[in-house]
Coordinates of C-alpha atoms and ligand atoms in Angstrom, one line a residue:
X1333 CA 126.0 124.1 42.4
X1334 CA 126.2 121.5 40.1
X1335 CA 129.7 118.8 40.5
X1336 CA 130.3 116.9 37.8
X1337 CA 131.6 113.3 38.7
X1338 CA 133.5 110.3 36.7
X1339 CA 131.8 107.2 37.3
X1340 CA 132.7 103.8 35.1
X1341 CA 134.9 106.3 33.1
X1342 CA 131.6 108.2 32.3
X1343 CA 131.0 111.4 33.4
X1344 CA 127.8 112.8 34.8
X1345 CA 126.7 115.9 35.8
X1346 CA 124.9 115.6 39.8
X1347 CA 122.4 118.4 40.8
X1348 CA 120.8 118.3 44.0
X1349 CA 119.5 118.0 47.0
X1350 CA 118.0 120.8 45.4
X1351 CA 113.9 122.0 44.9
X1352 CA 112.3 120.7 41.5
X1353 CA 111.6 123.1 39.0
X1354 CA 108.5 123.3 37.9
X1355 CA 109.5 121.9 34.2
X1356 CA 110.7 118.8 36.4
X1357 CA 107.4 118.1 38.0
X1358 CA 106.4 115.7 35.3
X1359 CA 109.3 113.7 35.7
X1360 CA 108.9 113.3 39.3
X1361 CA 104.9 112.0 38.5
X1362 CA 105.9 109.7 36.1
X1363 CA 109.5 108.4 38.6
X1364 CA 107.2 108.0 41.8
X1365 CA 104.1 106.8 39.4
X1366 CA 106.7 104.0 38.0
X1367 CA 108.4 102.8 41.4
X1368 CA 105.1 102.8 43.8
X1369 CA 103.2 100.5 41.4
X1370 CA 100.6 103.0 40.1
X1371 CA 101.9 103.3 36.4
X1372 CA 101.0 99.2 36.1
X1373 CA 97.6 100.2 36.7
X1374 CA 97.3 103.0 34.5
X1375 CA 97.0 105.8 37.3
X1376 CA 99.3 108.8 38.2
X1377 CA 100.7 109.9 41.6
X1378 CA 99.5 113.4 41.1
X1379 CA 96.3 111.8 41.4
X1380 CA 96.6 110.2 44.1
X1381 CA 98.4 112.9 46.5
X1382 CA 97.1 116.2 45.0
X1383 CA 97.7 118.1 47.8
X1384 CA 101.4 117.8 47.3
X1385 CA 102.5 116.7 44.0
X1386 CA 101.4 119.9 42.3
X1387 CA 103.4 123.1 41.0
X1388 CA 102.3 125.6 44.1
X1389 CA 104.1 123.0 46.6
X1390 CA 107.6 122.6 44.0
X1391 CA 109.8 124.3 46.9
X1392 CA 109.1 121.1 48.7
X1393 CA 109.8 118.6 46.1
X1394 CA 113.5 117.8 46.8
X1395 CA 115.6 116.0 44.2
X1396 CA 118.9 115.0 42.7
X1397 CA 119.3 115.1 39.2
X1398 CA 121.4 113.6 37.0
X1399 CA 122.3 114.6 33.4
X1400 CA 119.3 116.3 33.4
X1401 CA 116.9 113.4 34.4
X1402 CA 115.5 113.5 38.5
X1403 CA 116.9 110.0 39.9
X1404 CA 115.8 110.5 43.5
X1405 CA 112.9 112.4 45.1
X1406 CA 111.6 113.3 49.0
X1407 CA 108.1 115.3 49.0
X1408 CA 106.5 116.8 51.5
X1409 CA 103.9 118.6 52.6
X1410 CA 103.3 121.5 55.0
X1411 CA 100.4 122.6 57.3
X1412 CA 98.9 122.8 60.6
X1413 CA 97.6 120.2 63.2
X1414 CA 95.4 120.5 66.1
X1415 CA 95.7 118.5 69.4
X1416 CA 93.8 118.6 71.8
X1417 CA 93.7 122.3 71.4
X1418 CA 97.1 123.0 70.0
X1419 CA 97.7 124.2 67.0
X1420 CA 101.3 122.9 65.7
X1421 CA 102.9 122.7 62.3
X1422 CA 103.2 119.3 60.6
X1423 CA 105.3 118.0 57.9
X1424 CA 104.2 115.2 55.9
X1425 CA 107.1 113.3 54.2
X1426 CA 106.4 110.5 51.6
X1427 CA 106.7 109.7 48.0
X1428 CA 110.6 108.8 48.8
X1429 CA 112.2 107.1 45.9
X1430 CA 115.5 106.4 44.2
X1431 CA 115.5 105.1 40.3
X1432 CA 117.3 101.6 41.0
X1433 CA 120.3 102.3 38.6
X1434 CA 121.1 105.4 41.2
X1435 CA 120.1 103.5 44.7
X1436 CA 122.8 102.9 47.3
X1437 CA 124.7 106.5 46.3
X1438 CA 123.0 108.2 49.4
X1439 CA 120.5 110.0 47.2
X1440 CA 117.7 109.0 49.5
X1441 CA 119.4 109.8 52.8
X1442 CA 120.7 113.4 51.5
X1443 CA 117.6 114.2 50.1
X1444 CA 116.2 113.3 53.6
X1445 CA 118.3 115.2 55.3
X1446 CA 117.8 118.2 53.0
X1447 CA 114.1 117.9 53.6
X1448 CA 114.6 117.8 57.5
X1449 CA 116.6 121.3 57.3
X1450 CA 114.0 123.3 54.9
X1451 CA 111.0 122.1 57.7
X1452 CA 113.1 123.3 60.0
X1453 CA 113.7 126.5 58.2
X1454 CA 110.6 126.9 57.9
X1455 CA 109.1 126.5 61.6
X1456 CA 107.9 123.2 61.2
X1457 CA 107.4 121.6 64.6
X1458 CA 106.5 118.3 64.2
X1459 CA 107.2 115.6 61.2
X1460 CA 105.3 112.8 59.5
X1461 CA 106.8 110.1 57.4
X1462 CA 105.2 107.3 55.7
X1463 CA 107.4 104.5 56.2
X1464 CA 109.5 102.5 59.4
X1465 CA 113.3 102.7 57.5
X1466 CA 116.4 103.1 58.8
X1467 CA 116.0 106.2 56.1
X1468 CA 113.8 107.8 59.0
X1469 CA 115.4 106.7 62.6
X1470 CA 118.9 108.4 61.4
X1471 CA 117.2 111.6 60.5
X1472 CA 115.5 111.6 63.9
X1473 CA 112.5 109.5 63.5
X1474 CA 111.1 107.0 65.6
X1475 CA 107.8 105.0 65.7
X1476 CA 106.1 106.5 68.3
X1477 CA 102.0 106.8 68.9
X1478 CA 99.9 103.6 69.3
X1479 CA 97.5 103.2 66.7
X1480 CA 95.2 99.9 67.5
X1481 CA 93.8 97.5 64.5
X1482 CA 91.1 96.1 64.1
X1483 CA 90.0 93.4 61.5
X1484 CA 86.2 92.0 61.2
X1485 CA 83.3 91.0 59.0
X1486 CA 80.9 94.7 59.1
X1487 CA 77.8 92.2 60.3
X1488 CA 79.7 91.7 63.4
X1489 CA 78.8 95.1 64.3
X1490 CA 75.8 95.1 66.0
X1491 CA 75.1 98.9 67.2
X1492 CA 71.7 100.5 66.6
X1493 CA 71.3 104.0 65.6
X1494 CA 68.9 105.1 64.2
X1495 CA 70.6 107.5 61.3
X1496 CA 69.7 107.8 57.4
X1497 CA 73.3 106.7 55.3
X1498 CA 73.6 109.4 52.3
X1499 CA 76.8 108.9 50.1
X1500 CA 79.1 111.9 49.7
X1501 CA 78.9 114.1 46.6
X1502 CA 81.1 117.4 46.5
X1503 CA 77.5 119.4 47.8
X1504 CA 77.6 117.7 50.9
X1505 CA 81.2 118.9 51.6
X1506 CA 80.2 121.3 54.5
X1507 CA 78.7 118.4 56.1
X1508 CA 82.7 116.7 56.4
X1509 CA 83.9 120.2 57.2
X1510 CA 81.4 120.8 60.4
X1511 CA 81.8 117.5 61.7
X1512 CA 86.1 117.2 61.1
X1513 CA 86.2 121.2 62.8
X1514 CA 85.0 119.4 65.9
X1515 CA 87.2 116.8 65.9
X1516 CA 90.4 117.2 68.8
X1517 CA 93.1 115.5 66.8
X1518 CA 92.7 116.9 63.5
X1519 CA 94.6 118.8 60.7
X1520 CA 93.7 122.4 59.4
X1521 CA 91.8 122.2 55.9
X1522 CA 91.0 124.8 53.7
X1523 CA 87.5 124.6 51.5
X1524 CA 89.4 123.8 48.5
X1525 CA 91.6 121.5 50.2
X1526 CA 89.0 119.4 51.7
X1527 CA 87.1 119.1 48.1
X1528 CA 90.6 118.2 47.0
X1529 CA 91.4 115.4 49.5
X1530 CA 87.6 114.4 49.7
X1531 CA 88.0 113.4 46.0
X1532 CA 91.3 112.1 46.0
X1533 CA 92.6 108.4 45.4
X1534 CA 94.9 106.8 48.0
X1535 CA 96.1 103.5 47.2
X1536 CA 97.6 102.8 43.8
X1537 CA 94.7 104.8 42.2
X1538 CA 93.0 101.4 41.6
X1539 CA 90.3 102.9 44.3
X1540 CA 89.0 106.3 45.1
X1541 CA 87.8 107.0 48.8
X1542 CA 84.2 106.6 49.0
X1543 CA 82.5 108.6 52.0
X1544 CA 79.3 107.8 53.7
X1545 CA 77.5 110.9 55.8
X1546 CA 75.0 109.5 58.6
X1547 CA 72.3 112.0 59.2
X1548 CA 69.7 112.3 62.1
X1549 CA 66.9 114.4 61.6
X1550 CA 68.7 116.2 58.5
X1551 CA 71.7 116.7 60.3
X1552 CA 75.1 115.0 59.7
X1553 CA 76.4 113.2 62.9
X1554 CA 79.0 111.4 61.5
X1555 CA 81.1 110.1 58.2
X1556 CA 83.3 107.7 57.2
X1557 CA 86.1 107.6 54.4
X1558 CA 86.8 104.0 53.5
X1559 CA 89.0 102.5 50.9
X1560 CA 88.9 99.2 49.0
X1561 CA 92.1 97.3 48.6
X1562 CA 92.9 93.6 48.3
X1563 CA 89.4 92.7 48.5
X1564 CA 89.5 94.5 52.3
X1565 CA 88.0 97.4 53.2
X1566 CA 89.7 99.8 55.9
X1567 CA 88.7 102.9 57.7
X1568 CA 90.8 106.1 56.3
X1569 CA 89.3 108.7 58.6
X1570 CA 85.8 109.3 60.9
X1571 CA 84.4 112.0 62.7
X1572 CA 81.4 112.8 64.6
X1573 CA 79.3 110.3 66.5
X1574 CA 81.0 107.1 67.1
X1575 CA 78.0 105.0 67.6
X1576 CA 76.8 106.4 64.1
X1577 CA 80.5 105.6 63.0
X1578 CA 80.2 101.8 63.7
X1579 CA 76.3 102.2 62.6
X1580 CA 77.6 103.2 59.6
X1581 CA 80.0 100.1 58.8
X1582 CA 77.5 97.6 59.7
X1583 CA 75.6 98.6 57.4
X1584 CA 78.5 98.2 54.5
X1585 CA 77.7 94.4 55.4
X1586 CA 74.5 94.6 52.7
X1587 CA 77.0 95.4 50.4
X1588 CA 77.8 92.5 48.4
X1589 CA 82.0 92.3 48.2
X1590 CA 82.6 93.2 51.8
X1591 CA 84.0 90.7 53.4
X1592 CA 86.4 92.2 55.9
X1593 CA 86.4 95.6 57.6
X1594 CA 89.8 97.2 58.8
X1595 CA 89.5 99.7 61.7
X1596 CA 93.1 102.3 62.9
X1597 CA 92.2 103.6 65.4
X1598 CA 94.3 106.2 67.6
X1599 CA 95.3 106.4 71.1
X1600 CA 92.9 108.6 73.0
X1601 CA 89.7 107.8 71.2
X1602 CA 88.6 105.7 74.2
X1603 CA 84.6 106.1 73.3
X1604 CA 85.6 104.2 70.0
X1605 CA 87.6 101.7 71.7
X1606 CA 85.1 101.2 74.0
X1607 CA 82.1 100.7 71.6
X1608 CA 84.4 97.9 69.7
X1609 CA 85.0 96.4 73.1
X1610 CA 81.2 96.2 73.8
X1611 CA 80.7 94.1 70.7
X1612 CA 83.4 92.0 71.4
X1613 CA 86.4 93.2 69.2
X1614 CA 89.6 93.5 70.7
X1615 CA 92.7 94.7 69.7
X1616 CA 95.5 92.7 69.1
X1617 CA 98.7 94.8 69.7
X1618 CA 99.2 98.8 68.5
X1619 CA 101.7 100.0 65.8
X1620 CA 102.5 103.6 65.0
X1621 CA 100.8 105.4 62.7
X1622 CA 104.2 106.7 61.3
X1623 CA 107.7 107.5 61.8
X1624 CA 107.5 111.1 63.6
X1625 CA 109.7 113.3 64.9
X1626 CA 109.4 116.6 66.9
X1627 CA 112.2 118.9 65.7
X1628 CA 112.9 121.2 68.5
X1629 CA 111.6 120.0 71.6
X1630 CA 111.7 123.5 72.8
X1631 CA 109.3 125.1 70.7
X1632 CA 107.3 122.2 70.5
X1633 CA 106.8 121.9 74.8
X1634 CA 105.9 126.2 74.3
X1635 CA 103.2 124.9 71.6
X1636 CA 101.5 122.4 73.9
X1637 CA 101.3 124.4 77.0
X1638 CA 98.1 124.7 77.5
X1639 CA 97.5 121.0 77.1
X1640 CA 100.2 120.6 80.5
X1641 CA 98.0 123.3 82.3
X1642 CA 94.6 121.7 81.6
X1643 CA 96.4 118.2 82.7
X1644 CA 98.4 119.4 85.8
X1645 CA 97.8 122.9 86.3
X1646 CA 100.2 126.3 85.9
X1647 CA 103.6 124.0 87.2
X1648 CA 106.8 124.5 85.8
X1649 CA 107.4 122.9 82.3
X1650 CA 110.7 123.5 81.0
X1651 CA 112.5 121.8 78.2
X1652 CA 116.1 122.8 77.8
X1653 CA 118.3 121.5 74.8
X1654 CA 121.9 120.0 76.4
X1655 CA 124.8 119.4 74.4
X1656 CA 124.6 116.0 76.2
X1657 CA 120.7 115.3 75.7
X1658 CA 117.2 117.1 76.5
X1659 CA 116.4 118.2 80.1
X1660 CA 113.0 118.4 81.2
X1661 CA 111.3 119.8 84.4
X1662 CA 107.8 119.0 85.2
X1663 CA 106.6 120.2 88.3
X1664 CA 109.2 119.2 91.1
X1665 CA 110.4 116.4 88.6
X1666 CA 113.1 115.9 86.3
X1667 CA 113.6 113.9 83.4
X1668 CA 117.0 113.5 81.4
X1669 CA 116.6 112.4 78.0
X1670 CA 120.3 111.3 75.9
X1671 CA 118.4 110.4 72.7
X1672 CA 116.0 113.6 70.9
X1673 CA 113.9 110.6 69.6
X1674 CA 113.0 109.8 73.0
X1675 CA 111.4 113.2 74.0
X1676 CA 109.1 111.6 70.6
X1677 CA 108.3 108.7 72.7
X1678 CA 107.5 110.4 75.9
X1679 CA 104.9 112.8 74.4
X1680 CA 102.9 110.1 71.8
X1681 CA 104.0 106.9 73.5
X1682 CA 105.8 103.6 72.8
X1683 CA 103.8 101.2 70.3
X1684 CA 103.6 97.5 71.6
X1685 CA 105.3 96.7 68.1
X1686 CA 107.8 98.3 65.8
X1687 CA 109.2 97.6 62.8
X1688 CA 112.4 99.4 62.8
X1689 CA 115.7 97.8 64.8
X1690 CA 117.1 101.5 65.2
X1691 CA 115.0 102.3 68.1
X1692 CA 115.6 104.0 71.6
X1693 CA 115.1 101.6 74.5
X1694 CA 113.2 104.4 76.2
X1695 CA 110.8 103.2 77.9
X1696 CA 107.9 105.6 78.5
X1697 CA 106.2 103.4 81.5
X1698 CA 109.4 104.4 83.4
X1699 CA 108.6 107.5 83.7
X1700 CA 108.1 110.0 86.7
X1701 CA 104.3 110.4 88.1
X1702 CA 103.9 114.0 86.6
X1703 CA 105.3 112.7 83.0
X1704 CA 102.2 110.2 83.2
X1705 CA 99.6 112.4 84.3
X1706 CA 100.2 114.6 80.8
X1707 CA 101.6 111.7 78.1
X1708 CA 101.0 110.3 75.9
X1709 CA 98.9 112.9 74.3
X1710 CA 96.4 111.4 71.3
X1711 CA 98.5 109.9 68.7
X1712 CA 97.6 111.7 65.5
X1713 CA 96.5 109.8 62.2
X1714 CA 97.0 110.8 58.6
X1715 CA 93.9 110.9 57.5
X1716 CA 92.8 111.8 54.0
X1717 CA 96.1 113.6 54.3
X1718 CA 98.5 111.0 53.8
X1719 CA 101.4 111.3 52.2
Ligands
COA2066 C1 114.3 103.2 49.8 C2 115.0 104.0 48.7 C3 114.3 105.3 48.6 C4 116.5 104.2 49.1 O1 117.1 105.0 48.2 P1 118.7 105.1 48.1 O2 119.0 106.4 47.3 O3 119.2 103.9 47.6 O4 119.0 105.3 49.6 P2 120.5 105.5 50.2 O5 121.5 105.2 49.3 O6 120.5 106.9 50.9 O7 120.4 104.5 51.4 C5 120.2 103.1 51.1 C6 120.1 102.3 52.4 O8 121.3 102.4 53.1 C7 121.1 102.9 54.4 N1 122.2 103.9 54.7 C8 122.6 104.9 53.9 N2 123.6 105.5 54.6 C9 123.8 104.9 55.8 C10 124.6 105.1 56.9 N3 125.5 106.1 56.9 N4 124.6 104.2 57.9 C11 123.7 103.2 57.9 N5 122.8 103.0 56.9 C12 122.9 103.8 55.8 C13 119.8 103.7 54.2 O9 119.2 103.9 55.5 C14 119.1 102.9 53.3 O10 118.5 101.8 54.1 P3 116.9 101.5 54.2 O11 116.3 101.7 52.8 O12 116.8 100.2 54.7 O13 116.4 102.6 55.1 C15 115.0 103.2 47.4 O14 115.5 101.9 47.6 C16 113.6 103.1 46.7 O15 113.3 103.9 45.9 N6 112.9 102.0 47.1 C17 111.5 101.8 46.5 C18 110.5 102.9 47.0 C19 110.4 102.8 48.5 O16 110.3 101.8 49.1 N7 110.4 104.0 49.1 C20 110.4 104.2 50.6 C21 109.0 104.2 51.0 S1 109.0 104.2 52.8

């Protein structure tokens, strides 16, 4: 329902939090094009994050609008993501933006909060956002999952494997299909949608993501999607063979322009950590890969069952939602949680640095012998689906 407010003896008409409309979907390109730099350089948001900036996805556009013009948008995107086995359902929130003659209204933080119910409605489990803002942590974020960086010169890989490097063209897409599928951290992708993200830009459309396919005997054993920004290249997503991974971004060193080489990679791939140890790279602390939040603990602990067998075997795993916190049984222990972003932090783990002052003083390396044996679980990374 619309409200029409006086402000500076002017009178505006408010809409909103409300869905876009699909009339206002051009507006909300050209706001989020504007404010996250990519107008300057000639490209367009909708090129950048196709998946979700497009008509089909409008329900999930949230806005305010004012006199007709959208002032403040939250996107996101819904789908599925596998761990370890586990299917759950994932928002992605991004694209959050406030024209500066509207900021410090509460646009943003309604809008977030709006966004936050429809997931809910809708069964989504577990919740994505790009950025470390207080914006997040009161909505129920934290930064939780330990993504570790690394930063060399390609050359300074030295692994040998023996694979042919083919560069990706939209025929080869089966090839990223068969090798993501058997990934154990990865989110569900139609055809279409791979093409989609495959061909998408990610950073300010200045650079679209080039993929490299290594192949042995004809068949592909690993890829990499890497993006150019800054003069620096970084790793967006790999699958397959690790060694063929690193094999693959040594050999970016004949590549005239590529000086420096930027690695994320996630808690639980320890074959990949381990390769980088053997050739002397070493982390230098872990971050999180986002601000997430698992909505109802509940559902999500029934989702991941199967993980807690295959880690401790057919015990008793109860979650149970108390006015005063989140009560967990695991086996014949017992954890009480006061904070619902710290039953975040127990299942993906406390990064060694975070941004964001509003954070539970949980600590998961407190926690009972049981707890340990089953979390952290792999922290999961964007991808070519970030938002
Ligand atoms: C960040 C941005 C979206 C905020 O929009 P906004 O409509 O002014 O936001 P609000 O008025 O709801 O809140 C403004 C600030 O006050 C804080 N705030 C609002 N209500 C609050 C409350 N009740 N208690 C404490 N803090 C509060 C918000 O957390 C926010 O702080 P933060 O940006 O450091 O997180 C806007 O500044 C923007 O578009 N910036 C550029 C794009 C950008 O950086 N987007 C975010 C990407 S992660």
């Amino acid at each position: 329902m619309p409200c029409k407010i006086a402000y500076e003896e002017v009178s505006y008409v408010i809409e909103g939090p409300r869905a876009a409309k699909v009339e206002e979907l051009p507006q909300i390109v050209k706001l989020t094009s504007w404010i996250f730099g990519f107008e300057r350089v000639g490209a367009r948001m909708d090129e950048a994050f196709p998946h979700f900036l497009n008509e089909s996805n409008i329900e999930n556009l949230r806005v305010i609008v004012s006199d007709g013009k959208v002032v403040s948008h939250v996107g996101f995107w819904e789908g599925w993501l596998n761990l370890y086995g586990c299917w759950v359902k994932a928002g992605l929130v991004g694209a959050v933006c406030t024209h500066p003659d509207y900021r410090n209204r509460g646009y943003a933080s309604a809008l977030v909060r709006d966004a936050f119910r429809k997931m809910r409605e809708d069964g989504v489990d577990f919740v994505m956002v790009s950025g470390k803002r207080t914006l997040y942590s009161r909505a129920g974020c934290v930064e939780a999952g330990k993504v570790y960086r690394f930063r060399t010169r390609p050359s300074a890989i030295t692994i040998f494997e023996d694979v042919e490097v083919k560069p990706y063209t939209e025929d080869r897409v089966m090839d990223l299909v068969t090798l993501y599928q058997r990934e154990p951290v990865r989110f569900k992708r139609s055809l279409d949608e791979f093409k989609l993200l495959a061909g998408r830009r990610i950073r300010e459309g200045v650079a679209k993501v080039r993929h490299l396919i290594a192949y042995k005997r004809r068949r592909p054993i690993a890829y990499i999607s890497a993006l150019e920004f800054d003069g620096t290249w970084s790793l967006v997503e790999y699958a397959g063979s690790r060694r063929a991974v690193l094999r693959i971004i040594s050999d970016l060193s004949k590549t005239p322009g590529i000086e420096t080489f930027e690695l994320n990679i996630p808690y639980g791939d320890w074959e990949m950590l381990s390769l980088l140890e053997d050739v002397g790279l070493k982390p230098q602390t872990s971050s999180a890969p986002a601000s997430l939040a698992i909505l109802n603990p509940m559902k999500f602990a029934e989702k991941i069952r199967l993980y807690v067998e295959e880690r401790i075997g057919d015990v008793e795993f109860i979650v149970e939602s108390k006015p005063d916190g989140i009560r967990i049984q695991l086996s014949d222990s017992r954890l009480e949680l006061r904070d619902p972003r710290e039953f975040t932090l127990l299942v993906f783990g406390r990064p060694e640095t975070v941004e964001n002052p509003d954070t539970p003083d949980f600590d998961p390396d407190s926690i009972p012998e049981p707890f340990k044996t089953v979390f952290p679980m792999p922290t999961p990374t964007y991808g070519l689906n970030y938002i």
